[in-house]
Coordinates of C-alpha atoms and ligand atoms in Angstrom, one line a residue:
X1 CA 119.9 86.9 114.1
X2 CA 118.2 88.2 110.9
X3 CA 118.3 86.3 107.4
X4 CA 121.8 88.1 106.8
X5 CA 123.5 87.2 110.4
X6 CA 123.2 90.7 111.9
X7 CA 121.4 90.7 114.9
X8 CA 117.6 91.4 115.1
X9 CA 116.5 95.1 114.8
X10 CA 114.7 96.4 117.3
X11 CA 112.5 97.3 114.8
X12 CA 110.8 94.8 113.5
X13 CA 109.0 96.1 110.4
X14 CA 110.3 99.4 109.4
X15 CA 107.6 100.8 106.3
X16 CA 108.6 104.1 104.8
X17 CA 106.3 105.7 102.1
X18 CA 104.5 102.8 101.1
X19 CA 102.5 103.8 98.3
X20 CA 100.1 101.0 96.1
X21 CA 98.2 101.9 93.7
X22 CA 95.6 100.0 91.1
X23 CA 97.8 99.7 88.3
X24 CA 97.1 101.8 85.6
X25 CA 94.9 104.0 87.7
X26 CA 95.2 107.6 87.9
X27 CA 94.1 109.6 90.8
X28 CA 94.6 108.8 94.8
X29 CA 96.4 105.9 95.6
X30 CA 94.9 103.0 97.9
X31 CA 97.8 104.0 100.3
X32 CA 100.1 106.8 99.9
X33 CA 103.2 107.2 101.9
X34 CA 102.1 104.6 104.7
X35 CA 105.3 105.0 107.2
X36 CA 105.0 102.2 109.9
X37 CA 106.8 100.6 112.5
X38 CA 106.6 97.6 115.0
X39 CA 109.1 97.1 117.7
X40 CA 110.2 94.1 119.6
X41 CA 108.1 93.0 122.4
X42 CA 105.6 96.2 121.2
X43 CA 102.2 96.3 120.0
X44 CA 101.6 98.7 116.8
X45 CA 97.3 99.6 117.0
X46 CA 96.8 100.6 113.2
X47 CA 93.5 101.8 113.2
X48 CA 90.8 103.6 111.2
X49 CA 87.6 103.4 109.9
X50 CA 86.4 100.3 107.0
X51 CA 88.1 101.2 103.6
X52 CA 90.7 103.5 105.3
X53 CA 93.8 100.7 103.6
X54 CA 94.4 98.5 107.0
X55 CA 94.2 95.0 105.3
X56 CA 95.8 96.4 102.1
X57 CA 99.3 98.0 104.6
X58 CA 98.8 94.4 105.8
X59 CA 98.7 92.6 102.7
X60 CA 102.0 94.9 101.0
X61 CA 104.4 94.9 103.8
X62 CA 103.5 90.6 104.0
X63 CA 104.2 91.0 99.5
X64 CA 100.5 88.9 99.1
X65 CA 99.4 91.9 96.8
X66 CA 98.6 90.2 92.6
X67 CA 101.5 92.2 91.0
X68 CA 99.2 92.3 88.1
X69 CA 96.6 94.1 90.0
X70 CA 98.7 96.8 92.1
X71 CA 102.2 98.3 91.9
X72 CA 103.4 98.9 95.1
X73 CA 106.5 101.2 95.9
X74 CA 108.2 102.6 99.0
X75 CA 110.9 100.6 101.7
X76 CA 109.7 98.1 103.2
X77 CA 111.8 96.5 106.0
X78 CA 110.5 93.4 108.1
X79 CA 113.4 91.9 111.0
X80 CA 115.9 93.8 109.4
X81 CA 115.8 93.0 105.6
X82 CA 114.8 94.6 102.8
X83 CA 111.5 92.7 101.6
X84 CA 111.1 95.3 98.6
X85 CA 114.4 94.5 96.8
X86 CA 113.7 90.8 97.2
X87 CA 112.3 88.3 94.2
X88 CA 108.2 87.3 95.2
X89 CA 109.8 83.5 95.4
X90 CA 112.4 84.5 98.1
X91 CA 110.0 87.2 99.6
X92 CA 107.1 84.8 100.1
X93 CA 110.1 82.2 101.8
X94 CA 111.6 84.7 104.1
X95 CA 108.5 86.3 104.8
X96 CA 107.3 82.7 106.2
X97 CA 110.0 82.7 108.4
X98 CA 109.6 85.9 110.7
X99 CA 106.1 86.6 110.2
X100 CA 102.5 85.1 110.1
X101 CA 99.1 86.7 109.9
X102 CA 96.3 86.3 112.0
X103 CA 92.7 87.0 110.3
X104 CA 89.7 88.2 112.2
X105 CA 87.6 84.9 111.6
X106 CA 89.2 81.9 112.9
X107 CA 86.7 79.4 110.7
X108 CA 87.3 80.2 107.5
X109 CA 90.8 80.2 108.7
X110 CA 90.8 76.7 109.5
X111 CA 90.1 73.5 107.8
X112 CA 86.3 72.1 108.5
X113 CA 87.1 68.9 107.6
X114 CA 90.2 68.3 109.6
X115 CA 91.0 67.9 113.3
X116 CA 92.5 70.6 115.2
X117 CA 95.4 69.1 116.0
X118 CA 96.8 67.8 112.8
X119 CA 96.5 70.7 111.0
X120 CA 98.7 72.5 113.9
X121 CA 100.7 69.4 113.5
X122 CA 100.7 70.0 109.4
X123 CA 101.8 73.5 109.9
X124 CA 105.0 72.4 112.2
X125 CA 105.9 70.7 108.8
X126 CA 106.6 74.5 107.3
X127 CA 109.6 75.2 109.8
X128 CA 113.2 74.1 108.6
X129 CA 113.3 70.9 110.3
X130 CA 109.7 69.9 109.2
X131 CA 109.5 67.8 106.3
X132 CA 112.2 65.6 108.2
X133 CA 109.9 65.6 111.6
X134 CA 108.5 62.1 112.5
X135 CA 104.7 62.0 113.0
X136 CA 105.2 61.8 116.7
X137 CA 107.3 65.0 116.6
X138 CA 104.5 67.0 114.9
X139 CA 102.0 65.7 117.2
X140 CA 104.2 66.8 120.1
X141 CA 105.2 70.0 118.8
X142 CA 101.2 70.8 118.1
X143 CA 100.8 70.0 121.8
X144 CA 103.1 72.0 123.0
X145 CA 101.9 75.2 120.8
X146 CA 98.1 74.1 121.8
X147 CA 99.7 74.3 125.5
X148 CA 101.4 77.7 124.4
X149 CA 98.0 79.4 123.5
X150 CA 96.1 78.3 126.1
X151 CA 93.9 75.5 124.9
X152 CA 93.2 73.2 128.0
X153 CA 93.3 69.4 127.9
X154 CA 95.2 69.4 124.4
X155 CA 95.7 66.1 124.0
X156 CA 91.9 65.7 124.2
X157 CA 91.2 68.5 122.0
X158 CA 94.1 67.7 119.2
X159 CA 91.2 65.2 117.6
X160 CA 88.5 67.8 118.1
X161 CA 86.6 69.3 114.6
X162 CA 86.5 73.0 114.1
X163 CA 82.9 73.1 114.9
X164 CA 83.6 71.7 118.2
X165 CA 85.2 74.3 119.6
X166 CA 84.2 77.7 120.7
X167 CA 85.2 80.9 118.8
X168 CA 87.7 82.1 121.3
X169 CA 89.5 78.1 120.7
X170 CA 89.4 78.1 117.5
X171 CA 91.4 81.6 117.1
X172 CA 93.7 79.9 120.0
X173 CA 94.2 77.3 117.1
X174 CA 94.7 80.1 115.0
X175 CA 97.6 81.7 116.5
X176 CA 98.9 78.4 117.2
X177 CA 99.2 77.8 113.6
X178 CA 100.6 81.1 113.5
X179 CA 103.8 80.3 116.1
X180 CA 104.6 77.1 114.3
X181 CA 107.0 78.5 112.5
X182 CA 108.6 80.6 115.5
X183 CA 107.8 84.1 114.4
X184 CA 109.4 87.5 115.3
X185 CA 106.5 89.8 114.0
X186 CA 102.3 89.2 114.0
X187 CA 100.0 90.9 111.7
X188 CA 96.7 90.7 113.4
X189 CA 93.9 91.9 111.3
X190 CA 91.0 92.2 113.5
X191 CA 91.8 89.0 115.1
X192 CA 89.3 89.7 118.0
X193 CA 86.6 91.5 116.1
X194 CA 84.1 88.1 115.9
X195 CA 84.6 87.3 119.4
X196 CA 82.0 88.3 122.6
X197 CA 83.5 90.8 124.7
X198 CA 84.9 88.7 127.5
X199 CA 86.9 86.1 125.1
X200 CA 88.1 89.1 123.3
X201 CA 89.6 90.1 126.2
X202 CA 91.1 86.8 127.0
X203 CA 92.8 86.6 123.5
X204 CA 94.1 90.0 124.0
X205 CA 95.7 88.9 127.2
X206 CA 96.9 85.8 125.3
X207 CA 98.7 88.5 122.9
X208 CA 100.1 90.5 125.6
X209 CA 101.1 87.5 127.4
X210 CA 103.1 86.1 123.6
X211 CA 105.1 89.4 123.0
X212 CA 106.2 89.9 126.4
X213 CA 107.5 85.9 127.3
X214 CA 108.4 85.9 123.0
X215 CA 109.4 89.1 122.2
X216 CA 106.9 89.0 119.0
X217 CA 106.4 92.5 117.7
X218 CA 102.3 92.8 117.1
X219 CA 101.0 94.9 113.9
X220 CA 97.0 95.0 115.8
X221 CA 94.9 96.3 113.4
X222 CA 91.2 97.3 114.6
X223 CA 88.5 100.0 114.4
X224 CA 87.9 99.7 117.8
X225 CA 89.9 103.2 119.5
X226 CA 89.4 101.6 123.2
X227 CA 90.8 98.3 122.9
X228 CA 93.8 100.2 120.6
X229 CA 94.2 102.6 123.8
X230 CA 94.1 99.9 126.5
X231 CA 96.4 97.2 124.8
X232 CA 98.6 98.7 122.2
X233 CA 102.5 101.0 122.9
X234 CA 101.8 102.8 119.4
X235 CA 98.8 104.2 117.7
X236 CA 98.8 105.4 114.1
X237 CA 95.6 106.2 112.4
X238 CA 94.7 105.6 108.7
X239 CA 92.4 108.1 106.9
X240 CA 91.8 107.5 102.8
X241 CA 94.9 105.4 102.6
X242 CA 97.7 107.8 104.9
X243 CA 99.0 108.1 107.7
X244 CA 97.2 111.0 109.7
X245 CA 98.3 110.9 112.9
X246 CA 101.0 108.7 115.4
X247 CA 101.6 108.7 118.8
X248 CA 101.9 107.3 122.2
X249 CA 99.3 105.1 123.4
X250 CA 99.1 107.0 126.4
X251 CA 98.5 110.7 124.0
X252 CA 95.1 109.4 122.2
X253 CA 92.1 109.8 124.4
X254 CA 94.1 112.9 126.0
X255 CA 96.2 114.5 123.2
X256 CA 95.1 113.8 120.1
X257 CA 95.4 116.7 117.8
X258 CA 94.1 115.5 114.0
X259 CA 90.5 116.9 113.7
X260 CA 89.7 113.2 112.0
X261 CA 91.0 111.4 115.4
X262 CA 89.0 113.5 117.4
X263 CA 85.9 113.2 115.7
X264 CA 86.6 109.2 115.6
X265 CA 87.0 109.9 119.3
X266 CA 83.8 111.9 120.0
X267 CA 81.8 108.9 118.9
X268 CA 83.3 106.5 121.2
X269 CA 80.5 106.1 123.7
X270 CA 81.3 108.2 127.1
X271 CA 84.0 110.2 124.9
X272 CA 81.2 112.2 122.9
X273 CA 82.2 115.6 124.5
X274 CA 80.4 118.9 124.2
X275 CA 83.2 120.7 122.5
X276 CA 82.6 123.6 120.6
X277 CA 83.1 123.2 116.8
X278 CA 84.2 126.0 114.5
X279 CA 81.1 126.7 112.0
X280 CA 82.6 125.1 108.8
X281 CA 83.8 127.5 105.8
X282 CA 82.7 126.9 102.5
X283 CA 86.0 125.5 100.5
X284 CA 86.1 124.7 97.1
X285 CA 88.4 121.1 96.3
X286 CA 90.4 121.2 92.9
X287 CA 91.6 117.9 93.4
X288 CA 91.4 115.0 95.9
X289 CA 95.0 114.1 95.2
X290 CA 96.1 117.3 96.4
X291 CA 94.2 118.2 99.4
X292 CA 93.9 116.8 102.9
X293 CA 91.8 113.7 103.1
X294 CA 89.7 114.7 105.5
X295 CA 88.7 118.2 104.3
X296 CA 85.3 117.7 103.5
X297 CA 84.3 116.9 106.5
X298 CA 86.2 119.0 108.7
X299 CA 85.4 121.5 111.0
X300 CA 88.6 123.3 111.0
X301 CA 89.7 123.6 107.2
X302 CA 91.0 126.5 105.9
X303 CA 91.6 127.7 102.7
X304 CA 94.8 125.5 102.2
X305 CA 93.3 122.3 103.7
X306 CA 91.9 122.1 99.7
X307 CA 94.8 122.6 97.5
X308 CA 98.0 120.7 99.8
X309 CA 98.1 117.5 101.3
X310 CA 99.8 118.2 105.2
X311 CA 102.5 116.6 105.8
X312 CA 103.0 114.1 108.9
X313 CA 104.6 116.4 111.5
X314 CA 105.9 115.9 114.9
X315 CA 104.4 118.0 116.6
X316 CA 105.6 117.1 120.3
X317 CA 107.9 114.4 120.9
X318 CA 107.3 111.6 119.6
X319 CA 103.3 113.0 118.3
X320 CA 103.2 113.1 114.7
X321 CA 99.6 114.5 113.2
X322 CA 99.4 115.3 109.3
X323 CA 97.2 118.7 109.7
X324 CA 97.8 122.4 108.9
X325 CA 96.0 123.7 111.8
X326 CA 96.5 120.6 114.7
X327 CA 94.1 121.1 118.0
X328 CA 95.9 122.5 120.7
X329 CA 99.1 123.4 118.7
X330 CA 100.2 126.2 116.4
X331 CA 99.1 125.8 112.8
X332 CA 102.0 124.5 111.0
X333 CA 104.7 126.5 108.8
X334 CA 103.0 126.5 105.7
X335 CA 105.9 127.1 103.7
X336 CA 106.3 123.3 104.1
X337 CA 103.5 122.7 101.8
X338 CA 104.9 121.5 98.4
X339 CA 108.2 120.6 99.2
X340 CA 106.9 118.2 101.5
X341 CA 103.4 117.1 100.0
X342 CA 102.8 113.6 100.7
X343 CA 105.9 113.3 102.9
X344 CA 106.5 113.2 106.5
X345 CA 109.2 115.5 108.8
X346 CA 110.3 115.3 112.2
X347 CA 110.7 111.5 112.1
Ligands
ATP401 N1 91.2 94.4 94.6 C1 91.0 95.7 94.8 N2 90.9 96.5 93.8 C2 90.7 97.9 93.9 N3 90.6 98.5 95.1 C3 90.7 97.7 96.2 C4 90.9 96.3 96.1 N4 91.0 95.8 97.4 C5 90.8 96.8 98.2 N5 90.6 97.9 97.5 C6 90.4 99.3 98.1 O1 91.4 99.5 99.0 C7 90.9 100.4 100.0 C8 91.4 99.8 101.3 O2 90.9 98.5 101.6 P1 91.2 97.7 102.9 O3 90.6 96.3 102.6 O4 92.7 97.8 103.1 O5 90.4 98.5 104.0 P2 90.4 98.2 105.5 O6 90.9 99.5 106.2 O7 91.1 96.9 105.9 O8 88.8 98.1 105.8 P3 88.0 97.1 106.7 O9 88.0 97.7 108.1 O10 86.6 97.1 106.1 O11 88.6 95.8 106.7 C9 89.4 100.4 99.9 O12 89.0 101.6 99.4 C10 89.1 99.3 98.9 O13 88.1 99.7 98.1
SF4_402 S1 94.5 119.8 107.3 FE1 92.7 121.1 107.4 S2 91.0 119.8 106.7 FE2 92.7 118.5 107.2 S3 92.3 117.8 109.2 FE3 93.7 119.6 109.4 S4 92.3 121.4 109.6 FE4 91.1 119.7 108.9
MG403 MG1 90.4 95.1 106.5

């Protein structure tokens, strides 16, 4: 059931034109028109290059933006309530409630001073029923999330330190914080980016292993296109703070269409193909605010690639790529151009 007593959406976070800006900042937005969505039981790979606005979608959708610093428009939908219309006091309540966030470094995410255990045990005290839990309760419920996550021999390890344990165990601590509260949704922002290879893999199966037994919905955010491919349903790519492309998991390494993806692509080691690229025009840019993102460095921008922003169009079921001349497809009707800067069609 959501806050309201209707039953959960299947979509878990539902973003449409998300748009935050520095306030009182003219010029391009930090994101602008972000749509996003996370299903139950789904992972949602929102990746992109460092700057591209990944922390910052995070951070809106979650409301942990300084109002002072950034005004932030655009619906924003998370287990089937409108967070946007809601007070920051009720927002930041609620918000605890169905979703937590999982950072990409594990110790400064915990407490150095403090055992592992207790502070699971400290976070139990968050849920409804906390404050009236006994002691024993919280240690119980911290060993049955430490059991949850993976973390052998918990009783042992509940009076372990922080820098006792090994990176993969403290981001198992991590996410066991994370659950205390029962979630529906993660927002996992790099979570396996300062882990060796093999014990990222192990937390990604630890992930894959939570959403299917809990139906959690998983926002993964990453730069890494591989592990997107091999773990996520959903990829959408961020360029300059939009939305440039969405699709299948299944439709990146094979169909992606967005000249941006597929230059991200062609630097993946073993992905680097020997594809012909058109010699680039010269192309003069009026204004970054009204031009694709990606247009100076493009290989295939045309004249109109300078002076209006694509839209994000489906352009195969279920493939959405915001480019007037997508790989492998007909350019798009560029009659669409102002009506539809900024926005996306074929949703
Ligand atoms: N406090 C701030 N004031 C102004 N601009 C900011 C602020 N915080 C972030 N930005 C800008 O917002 C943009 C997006 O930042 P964000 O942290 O979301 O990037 P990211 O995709 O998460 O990158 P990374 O992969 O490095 O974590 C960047 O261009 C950044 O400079
Ligand atoms: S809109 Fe133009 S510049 Fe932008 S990615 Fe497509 S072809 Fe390249
Ligand atoms: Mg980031």
């Amino acid at each position: 059931m959501s806050e309201s007593g209707a039953a959960m959406p299947e979509r878990l976070v539902d973003v449409e034109n998300l748009t935050v800006r520095v306030s009182g900042r003219e010029g391009m937005p930090i994101l602008d028109s972000v749509s996003i969505t996370v299903e139950a039981g789904k992972m949602t790979a929102l990746v992109g290059e460092s700057g591209a606005g990944k922390s910052m979608t995070t951070k809106a959708i979650l409301g942990i933006l300084d109002d002072r610093l950034f005004d932030v428009s655009g619906r924003i939908e998370v287990c089937g309530e409108d967070v946007s219309a809601m007070k920051t006091k009720q927002r930041r309540q609620y918000i605890s409630r169905v979703a937590a966030l999982v950072f990409q470094n594990p110790t400064r995410a915990l407490n150095p001073t403090m055992r592992i255990g207790p502070q699971i045990a400290e976070a139990t005290r968050f849920a409804p029923d906390g404050p009236h839990l006994s002691d024993k309760a919280a240690h119980d419920r911290a060993i049955e999330l430490m059991k949850q996550v993976g973390i052998a021999a918990p009783e042992e390890r509940y009076f372990a330190f922080p820098h006792q344990m090994s990176g993969g165990m403290k981001q198992r601590a991590v996410i066991a914080i994370a659950l205390s509260l029962n979630p529906k949704v993660l927002f996992c922002d790099e979570p396996t980016s300062s882990l060796d290879v093999t014990t990222q893999a192990l937390i990604m199966d630890l992930l894959d292993e939570l959403r299917a037994r809990l139906g959690l919905g998983i926002l993964f955010i990453t730069h890494d296109l591989v592990l997107a491919a091999s773990r996520a349903d959903t990829v959408q790519v961020l360029h300059s703070g939009r939305v440039v492309e969405k699709m299948p998991v299944d439709d990146l390494f094979q169909r992606a269409a967005m000249p941006y993806t597929r230059d991200l692509i062609a630097r993946v080691p073993g992905f680097g193909g020997d594809e012909p690229r058109p010699t680039m025009i010269p192309l003069e840019v009026a204004s970054p605010a009204h031009a694709c993102s990606y247009v100076g460095e493009c290989a295939f921008r045309q004249g109109i690639c300078g002076t209006q922003v694509p839209p994000l169009a489906e352009i195969e079921p279920g493939h959405l790529a915001r480019c007037w001349f997508p790989v492998g497809h007909p350019p798009l009707d560029q009659s669409l151009a102002t009506a539809h800067e900024g926005a996306s069609i074929g949703r």
